[in-house]
mmCIF file of C-alpha atoms and ligand atoms in Angstrom:
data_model
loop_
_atom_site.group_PDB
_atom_site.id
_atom_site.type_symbol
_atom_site.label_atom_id
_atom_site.label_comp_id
_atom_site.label_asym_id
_atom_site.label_seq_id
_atom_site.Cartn_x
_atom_site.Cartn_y
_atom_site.Cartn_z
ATOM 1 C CA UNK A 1 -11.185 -22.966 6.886
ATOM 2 C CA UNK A 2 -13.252 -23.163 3.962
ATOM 3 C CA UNK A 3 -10.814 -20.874 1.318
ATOM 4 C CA UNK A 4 -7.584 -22.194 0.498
ATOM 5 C CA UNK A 5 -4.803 -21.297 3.622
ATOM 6 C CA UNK A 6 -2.359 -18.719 2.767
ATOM 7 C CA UNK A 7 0.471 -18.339 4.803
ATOM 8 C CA UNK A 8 3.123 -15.022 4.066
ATOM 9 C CA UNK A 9 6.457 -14.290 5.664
ATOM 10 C CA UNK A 10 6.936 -10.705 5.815
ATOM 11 C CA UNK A 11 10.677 -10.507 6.300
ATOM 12 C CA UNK A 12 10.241 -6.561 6.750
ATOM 13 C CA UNK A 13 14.066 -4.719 6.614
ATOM 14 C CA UNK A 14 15.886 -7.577 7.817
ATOM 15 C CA UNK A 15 18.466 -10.218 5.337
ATOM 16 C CA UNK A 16 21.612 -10.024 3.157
ATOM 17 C CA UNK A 17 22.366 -12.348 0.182
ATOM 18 C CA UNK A 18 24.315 -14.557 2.506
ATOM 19 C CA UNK A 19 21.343 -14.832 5.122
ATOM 20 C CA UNK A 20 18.257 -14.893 2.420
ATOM 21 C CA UNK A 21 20.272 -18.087 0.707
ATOM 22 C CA UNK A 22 20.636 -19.981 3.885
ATOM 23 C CA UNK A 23 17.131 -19.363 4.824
ATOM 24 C CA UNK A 24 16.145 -20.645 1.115
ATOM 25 C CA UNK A 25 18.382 -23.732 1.099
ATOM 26 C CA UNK A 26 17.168 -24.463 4.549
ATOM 27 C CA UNK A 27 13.242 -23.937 3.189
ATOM 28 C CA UNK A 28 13.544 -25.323 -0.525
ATOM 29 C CA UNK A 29 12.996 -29.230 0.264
ATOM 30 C CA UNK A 30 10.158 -28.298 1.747
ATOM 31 C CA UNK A 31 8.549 -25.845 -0.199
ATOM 32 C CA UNK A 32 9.134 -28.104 -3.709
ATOM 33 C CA UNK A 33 7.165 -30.527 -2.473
ATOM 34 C CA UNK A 34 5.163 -30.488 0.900
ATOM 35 C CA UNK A 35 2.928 -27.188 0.843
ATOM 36 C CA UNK A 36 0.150 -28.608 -1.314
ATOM 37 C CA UNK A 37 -2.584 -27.336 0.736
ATOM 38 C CA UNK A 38 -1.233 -24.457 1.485
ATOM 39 C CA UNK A 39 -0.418 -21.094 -0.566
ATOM 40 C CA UNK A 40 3.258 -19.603 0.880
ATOM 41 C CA UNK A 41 4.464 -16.751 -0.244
ATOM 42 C CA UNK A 42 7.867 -14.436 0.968
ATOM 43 C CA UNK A 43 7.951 -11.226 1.386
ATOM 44 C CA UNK A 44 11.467 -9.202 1.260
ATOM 45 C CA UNK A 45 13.292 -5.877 0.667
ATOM 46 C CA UNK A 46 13.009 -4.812 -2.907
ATOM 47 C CA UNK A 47 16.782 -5.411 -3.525
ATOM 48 C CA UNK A 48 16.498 -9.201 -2.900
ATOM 49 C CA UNK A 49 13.681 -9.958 -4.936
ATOM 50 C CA UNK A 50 15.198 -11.232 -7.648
ATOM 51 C CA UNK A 51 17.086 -13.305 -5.367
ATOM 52 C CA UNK A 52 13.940 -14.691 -4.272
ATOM 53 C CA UNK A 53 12.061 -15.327 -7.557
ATOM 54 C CA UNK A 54 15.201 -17.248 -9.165
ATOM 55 C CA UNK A 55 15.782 -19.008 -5.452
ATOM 56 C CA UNK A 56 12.014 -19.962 -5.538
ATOM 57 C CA UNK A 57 11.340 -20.471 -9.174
ATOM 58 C CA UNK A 58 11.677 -24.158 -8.437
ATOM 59 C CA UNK A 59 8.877 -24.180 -5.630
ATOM 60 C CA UNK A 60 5.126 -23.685 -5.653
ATOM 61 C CA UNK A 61 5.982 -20.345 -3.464
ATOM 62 C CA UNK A 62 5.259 -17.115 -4.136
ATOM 63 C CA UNK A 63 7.629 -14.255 -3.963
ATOM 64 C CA UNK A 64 6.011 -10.168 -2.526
ATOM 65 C CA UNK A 65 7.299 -7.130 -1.744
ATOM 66 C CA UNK A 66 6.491 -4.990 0.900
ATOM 67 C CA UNK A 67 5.256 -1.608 -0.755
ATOM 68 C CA UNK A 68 4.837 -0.328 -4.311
ATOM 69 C CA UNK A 69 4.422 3.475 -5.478
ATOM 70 C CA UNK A 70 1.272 5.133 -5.614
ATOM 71 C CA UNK A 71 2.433 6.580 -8.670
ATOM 72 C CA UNK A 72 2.611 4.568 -11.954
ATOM 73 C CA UNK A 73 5.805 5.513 -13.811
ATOM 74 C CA UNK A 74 8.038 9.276 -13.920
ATOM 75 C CA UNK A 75 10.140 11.605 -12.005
ATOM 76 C CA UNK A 76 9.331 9.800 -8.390
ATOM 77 C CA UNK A 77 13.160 9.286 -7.297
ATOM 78 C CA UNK A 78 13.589 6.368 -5.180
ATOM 79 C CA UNK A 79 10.423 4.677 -5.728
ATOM 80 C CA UNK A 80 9.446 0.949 -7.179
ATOM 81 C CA UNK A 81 6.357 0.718 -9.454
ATOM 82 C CA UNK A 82 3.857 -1.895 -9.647
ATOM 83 C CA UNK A 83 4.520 -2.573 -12.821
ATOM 84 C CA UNK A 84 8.385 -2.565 -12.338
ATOM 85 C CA UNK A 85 7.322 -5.439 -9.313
ATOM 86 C CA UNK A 86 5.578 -7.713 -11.920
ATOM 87 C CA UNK A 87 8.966 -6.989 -14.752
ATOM 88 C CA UNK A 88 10.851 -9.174 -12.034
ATOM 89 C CA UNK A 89 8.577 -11.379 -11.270
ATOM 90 C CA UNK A 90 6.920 -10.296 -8.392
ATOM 91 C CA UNK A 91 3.263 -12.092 -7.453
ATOM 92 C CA UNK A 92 2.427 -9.857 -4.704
ATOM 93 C CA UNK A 93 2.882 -6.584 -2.717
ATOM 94 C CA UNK A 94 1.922 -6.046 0.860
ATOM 95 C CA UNK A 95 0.867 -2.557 0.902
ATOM 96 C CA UNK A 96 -0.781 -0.440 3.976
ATOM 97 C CA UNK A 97 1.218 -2.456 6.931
ATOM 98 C CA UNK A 98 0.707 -0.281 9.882
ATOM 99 C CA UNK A 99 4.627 0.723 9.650
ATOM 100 C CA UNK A 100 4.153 2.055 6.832
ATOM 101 C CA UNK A 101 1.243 4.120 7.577
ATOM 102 C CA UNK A 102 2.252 5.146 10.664
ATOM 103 C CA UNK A 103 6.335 5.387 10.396
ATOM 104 C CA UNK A 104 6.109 6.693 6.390
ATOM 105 C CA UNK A 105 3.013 8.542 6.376
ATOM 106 C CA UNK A 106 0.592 6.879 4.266
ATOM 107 C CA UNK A 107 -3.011 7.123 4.058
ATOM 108 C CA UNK A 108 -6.187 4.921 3.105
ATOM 109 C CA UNK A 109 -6.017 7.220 -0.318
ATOM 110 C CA UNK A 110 -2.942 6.429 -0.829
ATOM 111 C CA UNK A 111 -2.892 2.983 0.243
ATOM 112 C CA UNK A 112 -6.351 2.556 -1.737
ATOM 113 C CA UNK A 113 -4.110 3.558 -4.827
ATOM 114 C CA UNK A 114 -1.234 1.473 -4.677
ATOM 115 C CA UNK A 115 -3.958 -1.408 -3.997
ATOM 116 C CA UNK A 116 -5.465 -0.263 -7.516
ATOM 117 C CA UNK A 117 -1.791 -0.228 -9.210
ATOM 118 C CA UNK A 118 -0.664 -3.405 -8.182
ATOM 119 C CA UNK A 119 -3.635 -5.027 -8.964
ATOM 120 C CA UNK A 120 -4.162 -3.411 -12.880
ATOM 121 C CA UNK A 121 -0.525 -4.744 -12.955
ATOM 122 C CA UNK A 122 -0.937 -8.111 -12.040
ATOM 123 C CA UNK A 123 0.563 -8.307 -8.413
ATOM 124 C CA UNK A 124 -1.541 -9.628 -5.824
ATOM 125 C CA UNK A 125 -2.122 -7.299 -3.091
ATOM 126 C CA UNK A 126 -2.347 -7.960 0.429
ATOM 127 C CA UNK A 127 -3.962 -5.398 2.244
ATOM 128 C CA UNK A 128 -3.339 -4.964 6.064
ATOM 129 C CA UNK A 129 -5.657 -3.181 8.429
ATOM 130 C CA UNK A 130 -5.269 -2.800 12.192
ATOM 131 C CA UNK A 131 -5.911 -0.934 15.242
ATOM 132 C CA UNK A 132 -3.463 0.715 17.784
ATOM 133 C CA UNK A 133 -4.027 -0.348 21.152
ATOM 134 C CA UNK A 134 -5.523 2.891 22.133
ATOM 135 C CA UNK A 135 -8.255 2.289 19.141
ATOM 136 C CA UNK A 136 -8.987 -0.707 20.893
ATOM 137 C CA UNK A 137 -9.112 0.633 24.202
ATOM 138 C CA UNK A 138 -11.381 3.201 22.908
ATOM 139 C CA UNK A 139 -13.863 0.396 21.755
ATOM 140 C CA UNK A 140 -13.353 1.755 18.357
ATOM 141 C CA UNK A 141 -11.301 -1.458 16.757
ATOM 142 C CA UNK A 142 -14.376 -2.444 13.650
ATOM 143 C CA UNK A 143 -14.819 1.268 13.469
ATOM 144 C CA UNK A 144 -11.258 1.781 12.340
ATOM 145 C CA UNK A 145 -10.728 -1.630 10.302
ATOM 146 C CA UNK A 146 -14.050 -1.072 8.408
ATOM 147 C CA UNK A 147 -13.192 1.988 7.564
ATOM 148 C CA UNK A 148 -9.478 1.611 6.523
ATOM 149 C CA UNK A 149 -10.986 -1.129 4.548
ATOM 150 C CA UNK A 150 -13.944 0.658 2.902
ATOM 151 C CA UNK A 151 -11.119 3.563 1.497
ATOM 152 C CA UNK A 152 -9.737 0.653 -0.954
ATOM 153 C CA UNK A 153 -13.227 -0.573 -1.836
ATOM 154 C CA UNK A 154 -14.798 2.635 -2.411
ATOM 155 C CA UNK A 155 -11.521 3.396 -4.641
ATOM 156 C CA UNK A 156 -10.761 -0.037 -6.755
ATOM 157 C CA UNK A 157 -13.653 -2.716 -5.856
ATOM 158 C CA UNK A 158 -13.360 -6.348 -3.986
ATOM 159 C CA UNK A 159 -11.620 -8.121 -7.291
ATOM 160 C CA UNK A 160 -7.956 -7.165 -5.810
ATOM 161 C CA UNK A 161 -8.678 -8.587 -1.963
ATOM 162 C CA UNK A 162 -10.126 -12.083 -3.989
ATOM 163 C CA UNK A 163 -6.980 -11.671 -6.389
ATOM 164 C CA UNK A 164 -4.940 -11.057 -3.209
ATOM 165 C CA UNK A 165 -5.714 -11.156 0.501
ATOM 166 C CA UNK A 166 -7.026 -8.804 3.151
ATOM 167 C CA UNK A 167 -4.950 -8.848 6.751
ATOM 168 C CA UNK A 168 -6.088 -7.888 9.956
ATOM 169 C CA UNK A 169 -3.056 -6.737 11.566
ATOM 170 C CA UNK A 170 -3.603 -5.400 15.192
ATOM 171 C CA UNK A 171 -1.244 -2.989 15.711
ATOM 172 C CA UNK A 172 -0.231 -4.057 19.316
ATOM 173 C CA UNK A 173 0.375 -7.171 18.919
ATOM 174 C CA UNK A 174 2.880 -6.932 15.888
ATOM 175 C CA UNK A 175 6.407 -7.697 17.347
ATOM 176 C CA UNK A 176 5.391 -7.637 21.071
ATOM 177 C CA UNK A 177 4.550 -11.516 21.479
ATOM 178 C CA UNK A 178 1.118 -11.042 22.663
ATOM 179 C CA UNK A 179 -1.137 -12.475 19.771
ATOM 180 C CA UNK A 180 -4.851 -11.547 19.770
ATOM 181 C CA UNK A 181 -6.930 -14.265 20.819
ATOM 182 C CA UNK A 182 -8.082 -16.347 18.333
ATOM 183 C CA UNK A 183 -11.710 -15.494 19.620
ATOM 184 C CA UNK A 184 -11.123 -11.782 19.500
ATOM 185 C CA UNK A 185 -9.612 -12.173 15.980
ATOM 186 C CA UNK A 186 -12.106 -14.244 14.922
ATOM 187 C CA UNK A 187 -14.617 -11.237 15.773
ATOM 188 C CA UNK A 188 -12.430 -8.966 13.983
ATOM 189 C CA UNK A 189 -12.227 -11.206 10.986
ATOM 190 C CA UNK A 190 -16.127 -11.962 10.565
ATOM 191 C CA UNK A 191 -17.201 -8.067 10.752
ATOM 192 C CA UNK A 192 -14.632 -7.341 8.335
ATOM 193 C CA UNK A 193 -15.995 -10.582 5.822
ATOM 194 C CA UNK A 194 -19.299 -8.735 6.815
ATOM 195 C CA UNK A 195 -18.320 -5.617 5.328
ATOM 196 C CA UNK A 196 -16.943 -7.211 2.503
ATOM 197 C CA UNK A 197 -20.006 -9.083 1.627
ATOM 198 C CA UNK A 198 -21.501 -5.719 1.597
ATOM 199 C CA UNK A 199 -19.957 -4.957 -1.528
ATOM 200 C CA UNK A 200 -20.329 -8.785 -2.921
ATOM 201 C CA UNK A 201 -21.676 -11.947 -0.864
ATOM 202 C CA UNK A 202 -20.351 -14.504 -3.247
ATOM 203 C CA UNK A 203 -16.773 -13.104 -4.101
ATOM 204 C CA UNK A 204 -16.548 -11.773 -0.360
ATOM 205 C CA UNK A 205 -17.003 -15.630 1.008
ATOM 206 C CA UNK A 206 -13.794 -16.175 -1.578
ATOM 207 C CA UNK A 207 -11.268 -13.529 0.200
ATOM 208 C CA UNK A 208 -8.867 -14.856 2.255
ATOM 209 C CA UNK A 209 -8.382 -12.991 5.174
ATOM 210 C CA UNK A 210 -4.967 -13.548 7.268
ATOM 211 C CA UNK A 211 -3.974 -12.884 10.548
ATOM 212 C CA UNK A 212 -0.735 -11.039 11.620
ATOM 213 C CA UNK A 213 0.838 -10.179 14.709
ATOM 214 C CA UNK A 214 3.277 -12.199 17.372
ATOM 215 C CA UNK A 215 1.712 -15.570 14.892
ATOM 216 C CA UNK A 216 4.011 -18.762 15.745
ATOM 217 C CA UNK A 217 3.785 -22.499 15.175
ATOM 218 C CA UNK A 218 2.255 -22.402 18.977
ATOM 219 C CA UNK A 219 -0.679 -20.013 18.471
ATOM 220 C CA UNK A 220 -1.177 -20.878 14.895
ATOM 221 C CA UNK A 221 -3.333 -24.041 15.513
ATOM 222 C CA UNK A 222 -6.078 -22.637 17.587
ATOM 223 C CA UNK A 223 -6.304 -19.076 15.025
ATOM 224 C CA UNK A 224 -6.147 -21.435 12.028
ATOM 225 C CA UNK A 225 -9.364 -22.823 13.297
ATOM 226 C CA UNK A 226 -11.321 -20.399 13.454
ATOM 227 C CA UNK A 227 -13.721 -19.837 10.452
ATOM 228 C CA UNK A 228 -12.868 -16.590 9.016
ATOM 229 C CA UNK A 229 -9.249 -16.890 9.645
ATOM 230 C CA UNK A 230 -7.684 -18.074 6.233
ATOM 231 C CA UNK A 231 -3.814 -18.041 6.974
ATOM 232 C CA UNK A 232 -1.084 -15.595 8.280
ATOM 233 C CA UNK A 233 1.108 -12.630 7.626
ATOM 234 C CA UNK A 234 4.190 -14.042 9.711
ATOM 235 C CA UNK A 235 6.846 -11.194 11.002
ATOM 236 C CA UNK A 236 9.573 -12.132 13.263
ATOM 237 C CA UNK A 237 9.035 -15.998 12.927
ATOM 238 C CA UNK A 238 9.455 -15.680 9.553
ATOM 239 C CA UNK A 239 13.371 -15.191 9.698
ATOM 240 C CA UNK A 240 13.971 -18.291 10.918
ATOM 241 C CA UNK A 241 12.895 -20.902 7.980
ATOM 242 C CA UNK A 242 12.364 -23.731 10.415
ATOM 243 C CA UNK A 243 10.123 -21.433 11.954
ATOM 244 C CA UNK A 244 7.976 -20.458 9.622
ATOM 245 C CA UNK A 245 8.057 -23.739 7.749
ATOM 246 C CA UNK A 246 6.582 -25.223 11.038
ATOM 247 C CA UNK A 247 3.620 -22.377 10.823
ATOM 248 C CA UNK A 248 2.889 -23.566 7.419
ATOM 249 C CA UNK A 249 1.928 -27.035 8.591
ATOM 250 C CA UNK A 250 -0.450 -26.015 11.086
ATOM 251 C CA UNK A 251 -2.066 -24.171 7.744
ATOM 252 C CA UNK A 252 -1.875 -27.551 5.927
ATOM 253 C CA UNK A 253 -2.915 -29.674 8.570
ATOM 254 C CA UNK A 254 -6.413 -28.124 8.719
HETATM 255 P P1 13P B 1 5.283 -10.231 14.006
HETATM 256 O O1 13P B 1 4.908 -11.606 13.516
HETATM 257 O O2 13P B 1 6.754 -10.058 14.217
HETATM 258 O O3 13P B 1 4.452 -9.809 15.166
HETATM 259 O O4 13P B 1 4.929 -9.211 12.792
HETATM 260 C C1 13P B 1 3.677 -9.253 12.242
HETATM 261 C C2 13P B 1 3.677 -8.416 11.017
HETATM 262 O O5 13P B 1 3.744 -7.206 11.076
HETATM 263 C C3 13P B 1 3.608 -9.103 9.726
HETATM 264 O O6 13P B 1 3.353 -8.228 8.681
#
């Protein structure tokens, strides 16, 4: 890996105070001091964000959310603005995760501007794209990617993916165990760096692009080392904080 490795639990709807400040007590000597060559950041429900920043405000790690409105400020019940994410704290959002666009309905437009918010507002995004398995099937995986990906370029530029990160998220291998290979990745990963260095060469060679899906300290080695696979977005062996801590040494030892 030639960019610096990122590595980002995404602790989707799971934790409670009691559970989030074991997992930090278990995770804080580590992240105080070890992850020097490594970006981390954590990723929980809205509600426990503060409980994050002021749990990691001692650490070098970062603290996300998972989504951010579309909408900048008004009559929007129930929704969280960009700019309400960076009032807290908040470094970065993870916005377009395939549950969100395909359990809550959203769309490269609107994905494209939440990516546009967050960044004008100073939160990193991290933008995930990723196929279903019938896409794949269907020989259509690049087709899909590059074109979930071109619907936030066209709308807000490459400076939020350099700010932030792009993440290739295959859809069926989120929560199911089976991990694309690192060589199939790797080919995912490269045409979308491809497509970004359509837009810019030199700032597209500078955005780290993350894998996600069934990632554990196991598999992390051999996708870490492949050239256009800068870190991970890290579901269900995130919760555990040995776990994920253990994922964030492959990142470092590379
Ligand atoms: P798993 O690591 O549980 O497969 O989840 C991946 C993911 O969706 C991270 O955003």
């Amino acid at each position: 890996m030639s960019r610096r490795a990122f590595v980002v639990a995404n602790w989707k709807m799971n934790g409670s105070y009691r559970a989030n400040a074991e997992w930090l007590e278990a995770a804080l000597p580590s992240l105080r001091g070890a992850h020097t060559a490594c970006d981390v950041a954590v990723c929980a429900p809205s509600v426990y964000l503060p409980q994050l920043v002021q749990g990691l405000s001692q650490s070098a790690a970062m603290v996300g959310a998972q989504n951010c409105s579309e909408f900048a400020v008004g009559a929007y019940t129930g929704e969280i603005s960009a700019a309400m994410l960076a009032d807290i704290g908040c470094d970065l959002v993870i916005l377009g995760h395939s549950e969100r666009r395909t359990l809550f309905g959203e769309t490269d437009v609107s994905v494209a501007k939440k990516v546009a918010l967050a960044f004008e507002n100073g939160v990193m995004p991290i933008l995930c794209v990723g196929e279903t398995l019938e896409e794949r099937e269907a020989g259509k995986t690049l087709e899909v990617v590059t074109s979930q990906l071109k619907a936030v370029l066209d709308h807000c530029g490459i400076m939020p993916l350099v700010a932030g990160a792009l993440a290739y998220e295959p859809v069926w291998a989120i929560g199911t165990g089976k991990s694309a290979s690192p060589e199939d990745a790797q080919a995912v990963h490269a045409a979308l760096r491809d497509a970004l260095a359509r837009v810019d060469a030199e700032a597209a060679a500078r955005v780290r692009i993350l894998y996600g899906g069934s990632v554990k300290a196991g598999n992390a080695p051999a996708l870490f080392a492949q050239n256009d696979i800068d870190g991970a977005l890290v579901g269900g062996a995130s919760l555990k904080a040995q776990d994920f801590l253990a994922i964030c040494r492959c990142a470092e030892a590379l």
